[in-house]
Coordinates of C-alpha atoms in Angstrom, one line a residue:
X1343 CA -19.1 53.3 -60.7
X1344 CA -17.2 51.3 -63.7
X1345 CA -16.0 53.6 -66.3
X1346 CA -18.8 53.6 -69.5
X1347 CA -17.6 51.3 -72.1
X1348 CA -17.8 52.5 -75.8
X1349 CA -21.3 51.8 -77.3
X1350 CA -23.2 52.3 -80.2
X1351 CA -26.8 52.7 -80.7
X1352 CA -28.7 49.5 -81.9
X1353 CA -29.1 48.9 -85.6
X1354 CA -32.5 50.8 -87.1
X1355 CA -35.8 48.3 -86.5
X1356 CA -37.2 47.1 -89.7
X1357 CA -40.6 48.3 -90.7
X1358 CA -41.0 44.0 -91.3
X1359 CA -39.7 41.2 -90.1
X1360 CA -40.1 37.9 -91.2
X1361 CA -37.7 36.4 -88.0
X1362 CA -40.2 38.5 -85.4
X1363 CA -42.9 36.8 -87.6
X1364 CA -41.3 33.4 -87.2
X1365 CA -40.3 33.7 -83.8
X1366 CA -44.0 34.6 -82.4
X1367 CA -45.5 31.7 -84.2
X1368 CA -43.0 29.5 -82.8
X1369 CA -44.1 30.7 -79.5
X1370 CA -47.6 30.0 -80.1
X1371 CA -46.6 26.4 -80.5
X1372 CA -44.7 26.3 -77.0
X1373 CA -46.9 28.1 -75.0
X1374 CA -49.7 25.0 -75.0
X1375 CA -47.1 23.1 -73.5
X1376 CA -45.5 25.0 -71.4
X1377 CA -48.8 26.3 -69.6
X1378 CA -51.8 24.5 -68.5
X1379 CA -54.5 27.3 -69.8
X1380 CA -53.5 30.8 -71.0
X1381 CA -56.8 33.1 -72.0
X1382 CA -56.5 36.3 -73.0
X1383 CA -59.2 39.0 -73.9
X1384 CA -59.5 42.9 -74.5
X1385 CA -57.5 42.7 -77.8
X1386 CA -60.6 45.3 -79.0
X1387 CA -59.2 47.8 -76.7
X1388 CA -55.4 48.2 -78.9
X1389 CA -56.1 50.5 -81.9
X1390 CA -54.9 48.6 -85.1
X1391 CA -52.7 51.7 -86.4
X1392 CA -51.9 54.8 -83.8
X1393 CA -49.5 54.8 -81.2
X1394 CA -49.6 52.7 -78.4
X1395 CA -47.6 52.1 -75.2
X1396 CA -48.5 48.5 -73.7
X1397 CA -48.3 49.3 -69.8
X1398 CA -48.3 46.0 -68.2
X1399 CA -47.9 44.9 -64.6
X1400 CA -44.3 43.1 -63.9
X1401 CA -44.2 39.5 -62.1
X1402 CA -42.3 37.2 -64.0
X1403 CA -39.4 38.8 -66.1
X1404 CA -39.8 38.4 -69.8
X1405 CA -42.1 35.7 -69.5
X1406 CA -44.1 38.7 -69.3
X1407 CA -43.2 40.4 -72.2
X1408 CA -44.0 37.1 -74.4
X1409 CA -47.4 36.4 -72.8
X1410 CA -48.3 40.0 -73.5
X1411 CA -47.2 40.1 -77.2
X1412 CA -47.8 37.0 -79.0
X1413 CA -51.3 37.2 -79.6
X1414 CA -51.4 40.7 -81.0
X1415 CA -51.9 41.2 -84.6
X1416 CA -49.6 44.0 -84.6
X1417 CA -45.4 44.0 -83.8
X1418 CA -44.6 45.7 -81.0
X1419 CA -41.3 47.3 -80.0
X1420 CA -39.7 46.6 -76.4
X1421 CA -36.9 47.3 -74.3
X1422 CA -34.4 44.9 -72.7
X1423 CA -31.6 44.5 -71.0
X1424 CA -28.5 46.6 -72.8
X1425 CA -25.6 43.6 -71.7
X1426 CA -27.7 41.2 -74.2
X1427 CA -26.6 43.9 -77.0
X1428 CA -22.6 43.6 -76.1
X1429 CA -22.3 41.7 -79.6
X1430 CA -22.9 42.7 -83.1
X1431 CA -25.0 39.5 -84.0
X1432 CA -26.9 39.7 -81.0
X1433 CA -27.6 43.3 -81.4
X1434 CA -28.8 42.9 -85.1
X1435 CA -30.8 39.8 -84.4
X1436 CA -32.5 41.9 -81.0
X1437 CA -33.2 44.5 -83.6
X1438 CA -35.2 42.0 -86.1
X1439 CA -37.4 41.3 -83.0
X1440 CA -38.1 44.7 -82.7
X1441 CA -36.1 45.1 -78.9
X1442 CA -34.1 48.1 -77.8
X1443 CA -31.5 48.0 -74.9
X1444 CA -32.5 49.7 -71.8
X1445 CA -29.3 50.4 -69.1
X1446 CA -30.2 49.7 -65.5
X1447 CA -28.6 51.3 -61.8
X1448 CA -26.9 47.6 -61.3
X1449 CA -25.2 47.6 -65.3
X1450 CA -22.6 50.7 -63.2
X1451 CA -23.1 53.1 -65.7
X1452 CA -24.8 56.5 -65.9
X1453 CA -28.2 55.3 -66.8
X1454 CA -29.6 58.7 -67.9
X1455 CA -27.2 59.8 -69.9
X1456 CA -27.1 56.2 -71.9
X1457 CA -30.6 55.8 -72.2
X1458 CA -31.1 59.0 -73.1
X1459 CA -30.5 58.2 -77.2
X1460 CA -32.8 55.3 -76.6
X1461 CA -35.4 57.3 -75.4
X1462 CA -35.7 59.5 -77.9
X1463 CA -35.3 56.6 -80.4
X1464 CA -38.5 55.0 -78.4
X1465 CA -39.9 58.5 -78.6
X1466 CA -39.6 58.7 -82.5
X1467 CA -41.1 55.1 -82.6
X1468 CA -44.6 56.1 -81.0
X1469 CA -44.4 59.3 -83.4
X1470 CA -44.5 57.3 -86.4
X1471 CA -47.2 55.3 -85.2
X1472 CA -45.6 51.9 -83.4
X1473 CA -46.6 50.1 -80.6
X1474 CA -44.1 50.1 -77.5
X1475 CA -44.2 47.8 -74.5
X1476 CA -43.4 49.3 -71.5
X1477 CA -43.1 48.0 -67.6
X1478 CA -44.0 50.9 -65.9
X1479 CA -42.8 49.4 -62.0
X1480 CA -39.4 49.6 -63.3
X1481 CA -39.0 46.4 -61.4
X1482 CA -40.4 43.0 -60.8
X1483 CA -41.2 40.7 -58.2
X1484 CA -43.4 37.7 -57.7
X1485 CA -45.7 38.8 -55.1
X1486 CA -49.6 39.8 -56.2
X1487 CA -49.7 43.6 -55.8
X1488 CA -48.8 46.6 -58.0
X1489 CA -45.9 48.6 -56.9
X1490 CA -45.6 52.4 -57.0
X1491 CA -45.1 53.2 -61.0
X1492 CA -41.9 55.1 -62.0
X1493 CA -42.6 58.4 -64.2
X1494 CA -39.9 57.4 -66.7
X1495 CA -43.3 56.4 -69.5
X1496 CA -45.0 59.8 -68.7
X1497 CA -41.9 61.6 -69.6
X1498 CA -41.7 59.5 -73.0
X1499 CA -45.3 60.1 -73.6
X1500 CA -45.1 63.8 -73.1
X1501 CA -42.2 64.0 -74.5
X1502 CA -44.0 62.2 -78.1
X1503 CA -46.6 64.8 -77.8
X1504 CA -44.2 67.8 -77.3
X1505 CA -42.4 66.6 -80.2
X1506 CA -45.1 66.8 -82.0
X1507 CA -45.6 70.4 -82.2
X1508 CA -41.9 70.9 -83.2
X1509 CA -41.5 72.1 -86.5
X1510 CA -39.3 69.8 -88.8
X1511 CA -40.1 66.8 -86.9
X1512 CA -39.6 63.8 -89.1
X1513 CA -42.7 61.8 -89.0
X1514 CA -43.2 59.3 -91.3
X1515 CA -47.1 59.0 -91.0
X1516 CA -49.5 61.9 -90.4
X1517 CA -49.9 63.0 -86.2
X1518 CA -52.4 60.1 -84.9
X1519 CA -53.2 60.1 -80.6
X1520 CA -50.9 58.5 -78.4
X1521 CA -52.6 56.2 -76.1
X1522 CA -51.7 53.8 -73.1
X1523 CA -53.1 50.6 -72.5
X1524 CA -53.0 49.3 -69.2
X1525 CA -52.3 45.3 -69.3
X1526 CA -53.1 42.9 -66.3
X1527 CA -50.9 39.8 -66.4
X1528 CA -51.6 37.2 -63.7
X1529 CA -50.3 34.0 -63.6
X1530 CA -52.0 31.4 -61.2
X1531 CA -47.9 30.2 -60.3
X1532 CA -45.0 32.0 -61.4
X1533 CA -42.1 29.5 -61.3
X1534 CA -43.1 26.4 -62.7
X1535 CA -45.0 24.8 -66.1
X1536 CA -48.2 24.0 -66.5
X1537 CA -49.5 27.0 -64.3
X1538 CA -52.2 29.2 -65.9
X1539 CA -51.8 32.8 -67.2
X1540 CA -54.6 35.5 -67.3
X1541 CA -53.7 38.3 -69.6
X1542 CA -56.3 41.1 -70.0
X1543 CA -55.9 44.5 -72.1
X1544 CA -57.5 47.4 -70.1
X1545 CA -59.5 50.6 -71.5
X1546 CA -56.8 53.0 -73.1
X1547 CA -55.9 56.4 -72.0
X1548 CA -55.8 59.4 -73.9
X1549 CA -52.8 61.1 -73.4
X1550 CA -53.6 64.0 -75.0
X1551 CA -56.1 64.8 -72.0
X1552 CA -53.2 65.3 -69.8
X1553 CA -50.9 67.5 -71.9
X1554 CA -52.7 70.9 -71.1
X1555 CA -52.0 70.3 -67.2
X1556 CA -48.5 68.9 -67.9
X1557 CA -47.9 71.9 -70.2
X1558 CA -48.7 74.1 -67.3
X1559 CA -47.8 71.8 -64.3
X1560 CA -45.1 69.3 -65.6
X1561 CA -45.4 67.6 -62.0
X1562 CA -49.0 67.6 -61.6
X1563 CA -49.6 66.6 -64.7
X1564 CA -47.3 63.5 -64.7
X1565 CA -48.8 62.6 -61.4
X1566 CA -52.4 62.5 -62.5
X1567 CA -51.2 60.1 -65.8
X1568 CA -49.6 58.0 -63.4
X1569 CA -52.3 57.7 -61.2
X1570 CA -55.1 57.1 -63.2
X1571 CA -52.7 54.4 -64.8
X1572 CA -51.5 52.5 -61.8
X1573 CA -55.6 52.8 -61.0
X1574 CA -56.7 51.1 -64.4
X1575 CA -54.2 48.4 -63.9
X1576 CA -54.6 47.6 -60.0
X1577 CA -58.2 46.8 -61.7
X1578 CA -56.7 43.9 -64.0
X1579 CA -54.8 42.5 -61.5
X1580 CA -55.4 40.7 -57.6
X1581 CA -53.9 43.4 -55.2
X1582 CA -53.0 42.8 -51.9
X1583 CA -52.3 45.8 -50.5
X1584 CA -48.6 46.5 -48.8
X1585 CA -49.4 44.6 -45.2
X1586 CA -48.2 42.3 -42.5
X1587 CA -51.0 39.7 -43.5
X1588 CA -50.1 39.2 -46.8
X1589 CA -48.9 35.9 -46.7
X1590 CA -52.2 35.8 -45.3
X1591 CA -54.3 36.9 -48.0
X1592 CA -52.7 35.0 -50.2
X1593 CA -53.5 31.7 -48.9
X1594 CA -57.2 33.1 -48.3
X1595 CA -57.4 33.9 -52.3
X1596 CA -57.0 30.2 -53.3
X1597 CA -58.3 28.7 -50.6
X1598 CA -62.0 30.4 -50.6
X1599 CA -61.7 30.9 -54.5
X1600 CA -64.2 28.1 -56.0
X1601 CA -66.5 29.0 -52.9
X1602 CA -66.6 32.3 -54.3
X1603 CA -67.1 31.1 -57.5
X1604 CA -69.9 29.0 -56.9
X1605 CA -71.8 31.9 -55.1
X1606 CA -71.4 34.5 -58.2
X1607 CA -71.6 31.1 -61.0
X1608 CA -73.9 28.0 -59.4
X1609 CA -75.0 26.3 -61.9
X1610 CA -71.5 26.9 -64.0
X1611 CA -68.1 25.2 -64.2
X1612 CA -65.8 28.0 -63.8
X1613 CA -63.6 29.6 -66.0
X1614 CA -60.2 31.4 -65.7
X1615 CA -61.7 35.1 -66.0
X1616 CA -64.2 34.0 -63.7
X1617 CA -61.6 32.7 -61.1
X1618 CA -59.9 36.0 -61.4
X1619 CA -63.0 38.1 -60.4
X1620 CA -63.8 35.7 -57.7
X1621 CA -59.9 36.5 -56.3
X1622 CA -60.3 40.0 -56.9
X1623 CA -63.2 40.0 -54.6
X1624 CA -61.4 37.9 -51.6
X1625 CA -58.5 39.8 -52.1
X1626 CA -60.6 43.7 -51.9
X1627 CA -62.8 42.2 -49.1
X1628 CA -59.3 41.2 -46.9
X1629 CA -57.5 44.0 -47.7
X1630 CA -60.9 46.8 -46.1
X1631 CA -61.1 44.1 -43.5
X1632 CA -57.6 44.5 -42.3
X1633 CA -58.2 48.2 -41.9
X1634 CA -61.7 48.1 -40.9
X1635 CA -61.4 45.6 -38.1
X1636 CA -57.4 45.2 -37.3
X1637 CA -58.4 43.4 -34.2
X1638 CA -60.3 40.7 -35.7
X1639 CA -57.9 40.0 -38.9
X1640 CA -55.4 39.7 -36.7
X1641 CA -58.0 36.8 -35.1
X1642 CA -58.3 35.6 -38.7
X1643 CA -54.8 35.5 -39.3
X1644 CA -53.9 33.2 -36.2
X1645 CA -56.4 30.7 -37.3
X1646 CA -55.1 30.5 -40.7
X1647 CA -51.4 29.9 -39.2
X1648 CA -53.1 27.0 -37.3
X1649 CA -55.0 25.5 -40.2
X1650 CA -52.0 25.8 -42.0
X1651 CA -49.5 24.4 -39.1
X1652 CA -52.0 21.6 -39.0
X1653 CA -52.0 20.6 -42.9
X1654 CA -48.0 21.0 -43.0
X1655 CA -48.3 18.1 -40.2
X1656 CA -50.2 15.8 -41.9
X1657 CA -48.4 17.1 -45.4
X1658 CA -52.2 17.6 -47.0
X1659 CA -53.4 20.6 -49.3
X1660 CA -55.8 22.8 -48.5
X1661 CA -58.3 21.5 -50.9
X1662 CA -58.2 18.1 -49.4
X1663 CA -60.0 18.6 -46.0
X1664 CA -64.5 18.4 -45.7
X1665 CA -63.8 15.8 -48.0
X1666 CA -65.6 12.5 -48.0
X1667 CA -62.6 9.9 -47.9
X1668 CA -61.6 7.8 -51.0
X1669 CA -63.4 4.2 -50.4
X1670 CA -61.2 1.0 -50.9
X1671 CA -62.8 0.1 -54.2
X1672 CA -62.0 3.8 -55.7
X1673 CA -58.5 3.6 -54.7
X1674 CA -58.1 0.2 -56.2
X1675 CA -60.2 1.4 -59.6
X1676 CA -57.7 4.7 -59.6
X1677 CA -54.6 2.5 -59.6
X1678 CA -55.9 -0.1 -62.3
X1679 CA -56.8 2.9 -64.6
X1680 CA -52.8 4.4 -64.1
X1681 CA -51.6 0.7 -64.6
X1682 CA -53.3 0.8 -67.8
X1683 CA -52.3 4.1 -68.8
X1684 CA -48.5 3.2 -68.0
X1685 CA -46.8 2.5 -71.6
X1686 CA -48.6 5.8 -72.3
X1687 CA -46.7 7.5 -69.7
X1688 CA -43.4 5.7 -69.9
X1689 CA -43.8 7.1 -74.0
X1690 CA -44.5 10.0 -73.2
X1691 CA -41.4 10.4 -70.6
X1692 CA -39.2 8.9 -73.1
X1693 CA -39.8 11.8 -76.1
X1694 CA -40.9 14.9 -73.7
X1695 CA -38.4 14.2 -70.2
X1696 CA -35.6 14.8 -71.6
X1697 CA -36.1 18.2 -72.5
X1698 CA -38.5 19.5 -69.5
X1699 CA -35.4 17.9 -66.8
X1700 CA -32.4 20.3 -69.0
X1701 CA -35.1 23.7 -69.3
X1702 CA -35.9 22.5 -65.3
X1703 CA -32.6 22.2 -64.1
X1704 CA -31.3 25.1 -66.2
X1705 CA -34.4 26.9 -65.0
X1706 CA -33.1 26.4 -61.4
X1707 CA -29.5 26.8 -61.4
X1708 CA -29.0 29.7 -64.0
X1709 CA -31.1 32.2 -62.0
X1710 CA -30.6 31.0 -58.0
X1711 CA -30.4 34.4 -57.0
X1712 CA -32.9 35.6 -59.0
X1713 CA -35.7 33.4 -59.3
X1714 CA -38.1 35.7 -61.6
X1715 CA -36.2 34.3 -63.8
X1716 CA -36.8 31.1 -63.5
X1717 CA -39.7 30.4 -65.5
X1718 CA -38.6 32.6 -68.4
X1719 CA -35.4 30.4 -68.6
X1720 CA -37.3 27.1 -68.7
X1721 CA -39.5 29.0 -71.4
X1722 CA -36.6 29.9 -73.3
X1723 CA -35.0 26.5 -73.1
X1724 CA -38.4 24.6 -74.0
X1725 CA -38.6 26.6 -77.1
X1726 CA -35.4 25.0 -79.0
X1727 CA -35.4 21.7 -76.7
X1728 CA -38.8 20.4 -77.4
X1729 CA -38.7 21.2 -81.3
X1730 CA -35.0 20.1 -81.9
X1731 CA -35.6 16.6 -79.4
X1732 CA -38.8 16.1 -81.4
X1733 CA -37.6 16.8 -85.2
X1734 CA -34.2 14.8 -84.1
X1735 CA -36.5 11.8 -83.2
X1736 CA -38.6 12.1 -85.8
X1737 CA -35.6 12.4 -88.6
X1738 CA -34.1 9.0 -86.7
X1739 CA -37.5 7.0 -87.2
X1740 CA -38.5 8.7 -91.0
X1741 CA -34.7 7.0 -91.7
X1742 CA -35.7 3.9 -90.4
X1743 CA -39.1 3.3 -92.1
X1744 CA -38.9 5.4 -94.7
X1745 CA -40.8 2.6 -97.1
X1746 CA -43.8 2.7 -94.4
X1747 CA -43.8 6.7 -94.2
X1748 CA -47.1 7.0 -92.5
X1749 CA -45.7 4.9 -89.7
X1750 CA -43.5 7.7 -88.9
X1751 CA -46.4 10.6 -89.3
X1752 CA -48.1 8.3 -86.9
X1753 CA -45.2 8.3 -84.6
X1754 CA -45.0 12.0 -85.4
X1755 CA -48.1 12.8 -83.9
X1756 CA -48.1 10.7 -80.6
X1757 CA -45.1 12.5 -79.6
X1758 CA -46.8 15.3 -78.3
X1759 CA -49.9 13.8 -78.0
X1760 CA -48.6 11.3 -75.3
X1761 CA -46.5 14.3 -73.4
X1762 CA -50.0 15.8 -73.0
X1763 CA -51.3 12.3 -71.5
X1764 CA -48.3 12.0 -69.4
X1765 CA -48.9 15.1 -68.0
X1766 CA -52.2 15.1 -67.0
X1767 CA -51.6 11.3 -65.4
X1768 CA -49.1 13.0 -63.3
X1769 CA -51.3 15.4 -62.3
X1770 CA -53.5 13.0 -61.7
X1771 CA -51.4 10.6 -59.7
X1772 CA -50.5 13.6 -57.4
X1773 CA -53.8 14.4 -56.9
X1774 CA -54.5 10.5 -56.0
X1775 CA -51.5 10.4 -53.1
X1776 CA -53.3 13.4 -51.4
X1777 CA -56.6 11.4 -51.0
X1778 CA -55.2 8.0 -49.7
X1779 CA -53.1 10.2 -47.1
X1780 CA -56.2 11.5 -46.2
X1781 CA -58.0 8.6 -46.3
X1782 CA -55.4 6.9 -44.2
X1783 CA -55.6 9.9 -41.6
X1784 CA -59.3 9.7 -41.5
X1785 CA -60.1 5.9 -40.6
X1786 CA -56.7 5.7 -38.1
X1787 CA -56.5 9.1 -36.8
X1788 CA -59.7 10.7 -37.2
X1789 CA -58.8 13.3 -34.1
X1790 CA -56.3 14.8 -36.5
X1791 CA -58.9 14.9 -39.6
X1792 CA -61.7 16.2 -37.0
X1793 CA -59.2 19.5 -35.9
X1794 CA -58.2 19.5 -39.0
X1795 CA -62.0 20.2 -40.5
X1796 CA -62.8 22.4 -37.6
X1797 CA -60.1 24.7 -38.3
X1798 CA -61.0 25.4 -42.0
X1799 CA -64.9 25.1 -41.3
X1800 CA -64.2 27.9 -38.7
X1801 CA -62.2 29.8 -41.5
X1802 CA -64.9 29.0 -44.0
X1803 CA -67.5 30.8 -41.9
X1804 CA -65.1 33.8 -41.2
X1805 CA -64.7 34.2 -45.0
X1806 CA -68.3 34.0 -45.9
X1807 CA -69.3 36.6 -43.7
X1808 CA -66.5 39.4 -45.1
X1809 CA -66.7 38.4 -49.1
X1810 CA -69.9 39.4 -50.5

């Protein structure tokens, strides 16, 4: 273990801050372009003034932490990394934003005697009525379960309320409750833009209704928090629980998810929340049917390796088979209407690729052994690339036709507006290869196309007959 090197405690958070202010409306403006759709709902459930820790799941490093913050009306403290707080700049702008260094097993040092200070710190915090954002894992990792919650929050919320009845505790506001509110994040992909983000803000939990049993059983009582917690958030969230199928499941989720839809929402077009609830169900229904009936998941399970063997051969998505093929005339009407749309694209690439290739490439390289944090690095990265690339080009034309200024508002406003544009037609133009390869596959090798549709109308069946 490396000796501890000397340390000081993080300068005092500010009661305001105009840069944590200025930094979360900047990340308003980002997040529209960095993600395809991001809802989120159960704001109600915060209470605007008394102490409250934030107990979201953990996927996606900090990415996590932004998604959960910036649309609360309220600042909330966090914890990060304590290497980020090596400098005395750093340390004093982390502060402004309202962050605190947390040491972890892999930083070498003794973790509970250094985060000890920190702990109370985040203890006094929730006594004079902050928010806190906690990850109560203690890890992170991409897949779509919860994992077992550590007991390091329960300690700090006991410890608040114990601290409580001390006398000649310094509080700053009079004793309000301490509660928890359990956060579901859940991104539909986790290591790339334009993905979309679900972010829902559970009941909250009293904490006081644990502190009688914790007073007389310290263990039991932090068990029962932490399971009624890790309980309210598995209900936020798609679980699939700790098996060999996973992989699986997972495939099973996206691939019967607008079937599932359509049975709870006919005469609808879906939305995100309503997605989610249509996963949840898959996901419950797979996870009691590989304990229920081992034998015939494991049936299940083959099948979907075939189906998926069989798309990998033909390099098709799921979502292109018991389609009707792409006639002649569509095909030709598709690639008039991107002909069209070119200048718009090759516009749009020349004010937005520069940026999205640097956060993309430092995205990948940065963080190859860790790829949680991929995304956050691109997200990091798009939030001084796009503005600076933008205001850089925009500065450059304003000097060049600064007589005709409107010419340069004008210009102003196609920059993002033809990214967006660019975006979708690649989307678009994706989508488009998929259905002439199938098309192709379908009038010369229709007894590839014909397996092909078996397979998944077999798997179809299955599903309908364990998701109710």
């Amino acid at each position: 273990m490396k000796s501890d090197p000397e340390y000081k405690l993080p300068p005092r958070l500010p009661q305001k801050s105009w840069l944590y202010s200025l930094v979360k409306q900047w990340v308003k403006l980002i997040i529209p372009v960095f993600f395809k759709e991001i809802v989120v709902e159960g704001q109600e459930n915060i209470p605007a003034s008394c102490a409250v820790i934030l107990a979201p799941n953990h996927q996606n490093s900090f990415l996590d932490a932004v998604v959960t913050l910036c649309f609360l009306p309220r600042p909330v403290v966090s914890l990060a990394r304590a290497n980020v707080f090596n400098h005395s700049i750093a340390g004093k702008i982390l502060a402004a934003l309202y962050m605190r260094p947390v040491f972890r097993q892999r930083d070498g040092v003794n973790t509970v005697e250094r985060n000890k200070p920190i702990f109370d710190l985040t203890i006094n915090d929730l006594l004079n009525g902050r928010a806190v954002l906690i990850f109560p894992e203690g890890n992170q990792d991409f897949k779509r379960q919860l994992r077992s919650l550590q007991k390091g929050f329960a300690r700090i919320c006991f410890g608040v309320l114990t601290k409580q009845q001390m006398p000649g505790t310094n509080i700053q506001e009079p004793q309000k409750p301490l509660v928890i509110v359990p956060v579901g994040i859940n991104y539909t992909r986790h290591r790339w833009w334009r993905g979309r983000v679900y972010v829902v803000y559970g009941q909250p939990i009293d904490v006081g209704n644990y502190y009688q049993t914790y007073t007389e059983l310290p263990q039991r009582g932090l068990r029962q928090i932490t399971d009624d917690l890790a309980a309210k958030m598995q209900a936020l969230i798609v679980h699939i629980a700790p098996t060999e199928y996973y992989e699986v499941i997972n495939f099973l989720r996206r691939f019967y998810r607008f079937e599932q839809v359509k049975k709870l929402h006919p005469s609808k077009t879906s939305t995100l929340p309503q997605r989610h609830k249509a996963e949840q169900q898959i996901v419950n229904a797979l996870n009691q049917y590989a304990q229920t009936q081992p034998d015939e998941m494991a049936l299940l399970a083959q099948t979907t390796q075939l189906y998926l063997q069989q798309l990998r051969a033909i390099e098709l998505p799921f979502y292109s088979t018991l389609q009707v093929p792409i006639t002649i005339k569509q095909q030709m009407l598709a690639v008039v209407k991107h002909i069209i749309l070119l200048p718009i694209y090759v516009w749009g690439l020349l004010h937005s690729g520069l940026p999205v290739f640097i956060a993309q490439t430092l995205g990948i390289n940065l963080v190859r052994k860790e790829p949680q944090f991929q995304a956050s690095v691109m997200f990091a990265a798009s939030l001084l690339l796009f503005p600076l690339f933008w205001l850089l080009i925009f500065c450059l034309v304003l000097a060049i036709w600064q007589p005709v200024w409107w010419i340069a508002i004008l210009y102003a406003i196609s920059i993002p507006l033809s990214g967006k544009i660019t975006i979708w037609g690649f989307e678009q133009l994706k989508r488009l290869k998929y259905q002439f390869r199938y098309a192709y596959y379908y009038r010369h090798h229709p007894d590839i196309i014909k397996r092909l549709n078996a397979t998944c109308s077999e798997i179809y069946e299955w599903m309908r007959n364990i998701v109710p």
